[in-house]
């Protein structure tokens, strides 16, 4: 067979596969017309398990490829069947209700929970999100979640990830234990400064204070100055206040220009972060499900069954509906050995039927699942 003949044959085979796959989807629907949802599920599971275990050839590598191929095809068939039969859970009604009742825009001056004190980056992000927010400060991220969940504050603002230092794992770990929904995210450009009391020179500095994320974002600078001891505190604003209150001329804070002005400090070095393209993404949360006009980003969290291919099978659901995943984060589940909670962000309009179909399919699955919101 020549190269041109082989190429032509591949085209013919691909067309045959496409036609046969479409035929299989229709045959699968016809074969299950009179069965209940549970009967269809049991029947499919028995057949698929038997078929996959029977795949054997003289080449074990081909066996593996065939199992992946047929597992994917089976999974796509399930998604197609669910779409055809219109799988729906209570979640669909909740989303439609939120779309109908959510105000046209965010309120201008709500009560908002933030971690830290005045000058913290969370406060700066809050003032970007709301025109005149009433801010209530909490010492920990957990305090922010609790304030929103209890109704003490209508909204909460939390850092979720940084472009150069990765996810804020404390926030991800706290998501599991709280009832909340995301209504907006916001990216804030972060420029760190080395702040000191008046009269302090760079050569005088022996210790530096800041939040762990800020320390990580300035790791190159700190590595160049190993003589400076690093102290981690709750956030960058507390670091600046600590330096200002001490009056000492041998310590510094890695913090913002806002904190420089707020606490009367002096910058001895500007822009000490590892990269100029340094952004922190914040999420704005509330207890009730609200979906504001223009919402096009969705977040969910789910725990998958402890079986081979479980994650791949789940991701195939997104691909089959043409939904674009933008982030996957995994965190160990406390108290469960080698089990993980997955956090997925993806692009989808709040008015998309594909979104409702996927969310209901995930919600109906026996594994743990939580819809975190569709947001602007």
JSON list of C-alpha atoms in Angstrom, two decimals, residues 133-217:
[
{"chain": "A", "resi": 133, "resn": "UNK", "atom": "CA", "xyz": [-18.70, 48.16, 50.57]},
{"chain": "A", "resi": 134, "resn": "UNK", "atom": "CA", "xyz": [-19.12, 47.97, 54.34]},
{"chain": "A", "resi": 135, "resn": "UNK", "atom": "CA", "xyz": [-16.24, 45.68, 55.26]},
{"chain": "A", "resi": 136, "resn": "UNK", "atom": "CA", "xyz": [-16.11, 43.41, 58.31]},
{"chain": "A", "resi": 137, "resn": "UNK", "atom": "CA", "xyz": [-12.65, 41.93, 58.93]},
{"chain": "A", "resi": 138, "resn": "UNK", "atom": "CA", "xyz": [-11.89, 38.42, 60.17]},
{"chain": "A", "resi": 139, "resn": "UNK", "atom": "CA", "xyz": [-8.64, 36.88, 61.31]},
{"chain": "A", "resi": 140, "resn": "UNK", "atom": "CA", "xyz": [-8.95, 33.72, 59.19]},
{"chain": "A", "resi": 141, "resn": "UNK", "atom": "CA", "xyz": [-10.37, 32.58, 55.85]},
{"chain": "A", "resi": 142, "resn": "UNK", "atom": "CA", "xyz": [-12.66, 30.26, 57.79]},
{"chain": "A", "resi": 143, "resn": "UNK", "atom": "CA", "xyz": [-14.10, 33.31, 59.55]},
{"chain": "A", "resi": 144, "resn": "UNK", "atom": "CA", "xyz": [-15.07, 34.74, 56.15]},
{"chain": "A", "resi": 145, "resn": "UNK", "atom": "CA", "xyz": [-16.88, 31.53, 55.17]},
{"chain": "A", "resi": 146, "resn": "UNK", "atom": "CA", "xyz": [-18.67, 31.41, 58.53]},
{"chain": "A", "resi": 147, "resn": "UNK", "atom": "CA", "xyz": [-19.74, 35.06, 58.31]},
{"chain": "A", "resi": 148, "resn": "UNK", "atom": "CA", "xyz": [-21.37, 34.46, 54.92]},
{"chain": "A", "resi": 149, "resn": "UNK", "atom": "CA", "xyz": [-22.90, 31.12, 55.89]},
{"chain": "A", "resi": 150, "resn": "UNK", "atom": "CA", "xyz": [-24.43, 32.54, 59.09]},
{"chain": "A", "resi": 151, "resn": "UNK", "atom": "CA", "xyz": [-25.85, 35.59, 57.32]},
{"chain": "A", "resi": 152, "resn": "UNK", "atom": "CA", "xyz": [-23.68, 38.02, 59.30]},
{"chain": "A", "resi": 153, "resn": "UNK", "atom": "CA", "xyz": [-22.33, 39.31, 55.97]},
{"chain": "A", "resi": 154, "resn": "UNK", "atom": "CA", "xyz": [-24.12, 39.19, 52.62]},
{"chain": "A", "resi": 155, "resn": "UNK", "atom": "CA", "xyz": [-20.90, 38.62, 50.68]},
{"chain": "A", "resi": 156, "resn": "UNK", "atom": "CA", "xyz": [-17.33, 37.48, 51.28]},
{"chain": "A", "resi": 157, "resn": "UNK", "atom": "CA", "xyz": [-14.17, 38.05, 49.25]},
{"chain": "A", "resi": 158, "resn": "UNK", "atom": "CA", "xyz": [-11.39, 35.43, 49.25]},
{"chain": "A", "resi": 159, "resn": "UNK", "atom": "CA", "xyz": [-8.13, 34.94, 47.31]},
{"chain": "A", "resi": 160, "resn": "UNK", "atom": "CA", "xyz": [-8.22, 31.73, 45.31]},
{"chain": "A", "resi": 161, "resn": "UNK", "atom": "CA", "xyz": [-5.05, 31.64, 43.19]},
{"chain": "A", "resi": 162, "resn": "UNK", "atom": "CA", "xyz": [-2.02, 33.61, 42.10]},
{"chain": "A", "resi": 163, "resn": "UNK", "atom": "CA", "xyz": [-0.63, 33.62, 38.58]},
{"chain": "A", "resi": 164, "resn": "UNK", "atom": "CA", "xyz": [2.96, 33.05, 39.71]},
{"chain": "A", "resi": 165, "resn": "UNK", "atom": "CA", "xyz": [2.59, 31.10, 42.98]},
{"chain": "A", "resi": 166, "resn": "UNK", "atom": "CA", "xyz": [-0.46, 28.93, 42.37]},
{"chain": "A", "resi": 167, "resn": "UNK", "atom": "CA", "xyz": [-3.59, 28.18, 44.34]},
{"chain": "A", "resi": 168, "resn": "UNK", "atom": "CA", "xyz": [-4.40, 29.37, 47.85]},
{"chain": "A", "resi": 169, "resn": "UNK", "atom": "CA", "xyz": [-4.80, 25.84, 49.21]},
{"chain": "A", "resi": 170, "resn": "UNK", "atom": "CA", "xyz": [-6.22, 26.98, 52.56]},
{"chain": "A", "resi": 171, "resn": "UNK", "atom": "CA", "xyz": [-9.28, 28.39, 50.79]},
{"chain": "A", "resi": 172, "resn": "UNK", "atom": "CA", "xyz": [-9.77, 25.27, 48.65]},
{"chain": "A", "resi": 173, "resn": "UNK", "atom": "CA", "xyz": [-9.56, 23.04, 51.72]},
{"chain": "A", "resi": 174, "resn": "UNK", "atom": "CA", "xyz": [-12.19, 25.12, 53.53]},
{"chain": "A", "resi": 175, "resn": "UNK", "atom": "CA", "xyz": [-14.69, 24.91, 50.66]},
{"chain": "A", "resi": 176, "resn": "UNK", "atom": "CA", "xyz": [-15.67, 21.35, 51.57]},
{"chain": "A", "resi": 177, "resn": "UNK", "atom": "CA", "xyz": [-17.13, 22.27, 54.94]},
{"chain": "A", "resi": 178, "resn": "UNK", "atom": "CA", "xyz": [-19.17, 25.35, 54.00]},
{"chain": "A", "resi": 179, "resn": "UNK", "atom": "CA", "xyz": [-22.38, 26.23, 52.16]},
{"chain": "A", "resi": 180, "resn": "UNK", "atom": "CA", "xyz": [-21.74, 29.05, 49.67]},
{"chain": "A", "resi": 181, "resn": "UNK", "atom": "CA", "xyz": [-21.97, 30.09, 46.02]},
{"chain": "A", "resi": 182, "resn": "UNK", "atom": "CA", "xyz": [-19.65, 32.17, 43.85]},
{"chain": "A", "resi": 183, "resn": "UNK", "atom": "CA", "xyz": [-21.20, 35.24, 42.21]},
{"chain": "A", "resi": 184, "resn": "UNK", "atom": "CA", "xyz": [-18.11, 36.95, 40.76]},
{"chain": "A", "resi": 185, "resn": "UNK", "atom": "CA", "xyz": [-14.37, 36.59, 40.36]},
{"chain": "A", "resi": 186, "resn": "UNK", "atom": "CA", "xyz": [-11.85, 39.39, 40.01]},
{"chain": "A", "resi": 187, "resn": "UNK", "atom": "CA", "xyz": [-8.17, 39.52, 39.07]},
{"chain": "A", "resi": 188, "resn": "UNK", "atom": "CA", "xyz": [-6.07, 42.06, 40.94]},
{"chain": "A", "resi": 189, "resn": "UNK", "atom": "CA", "xyz": [-2.57, 42.99, 39.80]},
{"chain": "A", "resi": 190, "resn": "UNK", "atom": "CA", "xyz": [-0.15, 42.55, 42.70]},
{"chain": "A", "resi": 191, "resn": "UNK", "atom": "CA", "xyz": [2.99, 44.69, 43.02]},
{"chain": "A", "resi": 192, "resn": "UNK", "atom": "CA", "xyz": [4.92, 44.03, 46.21]},
{"chain": "A", "resi": 193, "resn": "UNK", "atom": "CA", "xyz": [7.10, 46.61, 47.95]},
{"chain": "A", "resi": 194, "resn": "UNK", "atom": "CA", "xyz": [9.64, 46.30, 50.73]},
{"chain": "A", "resi": 195, "resn": "UNK", "atom": "CA", "xyz": [8.31, 48.68, 53.38]},
{"chain": "A", "resi": 196, "resn": "UNK", "atom": "CA", "xyz": [10.21, 50.04, 56.38]},
{"chain": "A", "resi": 197, "resn": "UNK", "atom": "CA", "xyz": [9.97, 52.74, 59.02]},
{"chain": "A", "resi": 198, "resn": "UNK", "atom": "CA", "xyz": [11.35, 56.18, 58.19]},
{"chain": "A", "resi": 199, "resn": "UNK", "atom": "CA", "xyz": [15.13, 56.31, 58.58]},
{"chain": "A", "resi": 200, "resn": "UNK", "atom": "CA", "xyz": [15.68, 52.63, 57.76]},
{"chain": "A", "resi": 201, "resn": "UNK", "atom": "CA", "xyz": [18.00, 51.73, 54.89]},
{"chain": "A", "resi": 202, "resn": "UNK", "atom": "CA", "xyz": [17.97, 48.47, 52.96]},
{"chain": "A", "resi": 203, "resn": "UNK", "atom": "CA", "xyz": [21.27, 47.46, 54.56]},
{"chain": "A", "resi": 204, "resn": "UNK", "atom": "CA", "xyz": [19.69, 47.74, 58.03]},
{"chain": "A", "resi": 205, "resn": "UNK", "atom": "CA", "xyz": [17.06, 45.06, 57.37]},
{"chain": "A", "resi": 206, "resn": "UNK", "atom": "CA", "xyz": [17.51, 41.79, 59.26]},
{"chain": "A", "resi": 207, "resn": "UNK", "atom": "CA", "xyz": [13.96, 40.41, 59.20]},
{"chain": "A", "resi": 208, "resn": "UNK", "atom": "CA", "xyz": [10.97, 40.60, 56.87]},
{"chain": "A", "resi": 209, "resn": "UNK", "atom": "CA", "xyz": [7.27, 39.97, 57.60]},
{"chain": "A", "resi": 210, "resn": "UNK", "atom": "CA", "xyz": [4.56, 38.97, 55.14]},
{"chain": "A", "resi": 211, "resn": "UNK", "atom": "CA", "xyz": [1.91, 36.41, 54.16]},
{"chain": "A", "resi": 212, "resn": "UNK", "atom": "CA", "xyz": [3.06, 33.03, 52.84]},
{"chain": "A", "resi": 213, "resn": "UNK", "atom": "CA", "xyz": [1.69, 33.74, 49.36]},
{"chain": "A", "resi": 214, "resn": "UNK", "atom": "CA", "xyz": [3.56, 37.05, 49.16]},
{"chain": "A", "resi": 215, "resn": "UNK", "atom": "CA", "xyz": [6.74, 35.37, 50.39]},
{"chain": "A", "resi": 216, "resn": "UNK", "atom": "CA", "xyz": [6.39, 32.81, 47.60]},
{"chain": "A", "resi": 217, "resn": "UNK", "atom": "CA", "xyz": [5.71, 35.49, 45.00]}
]
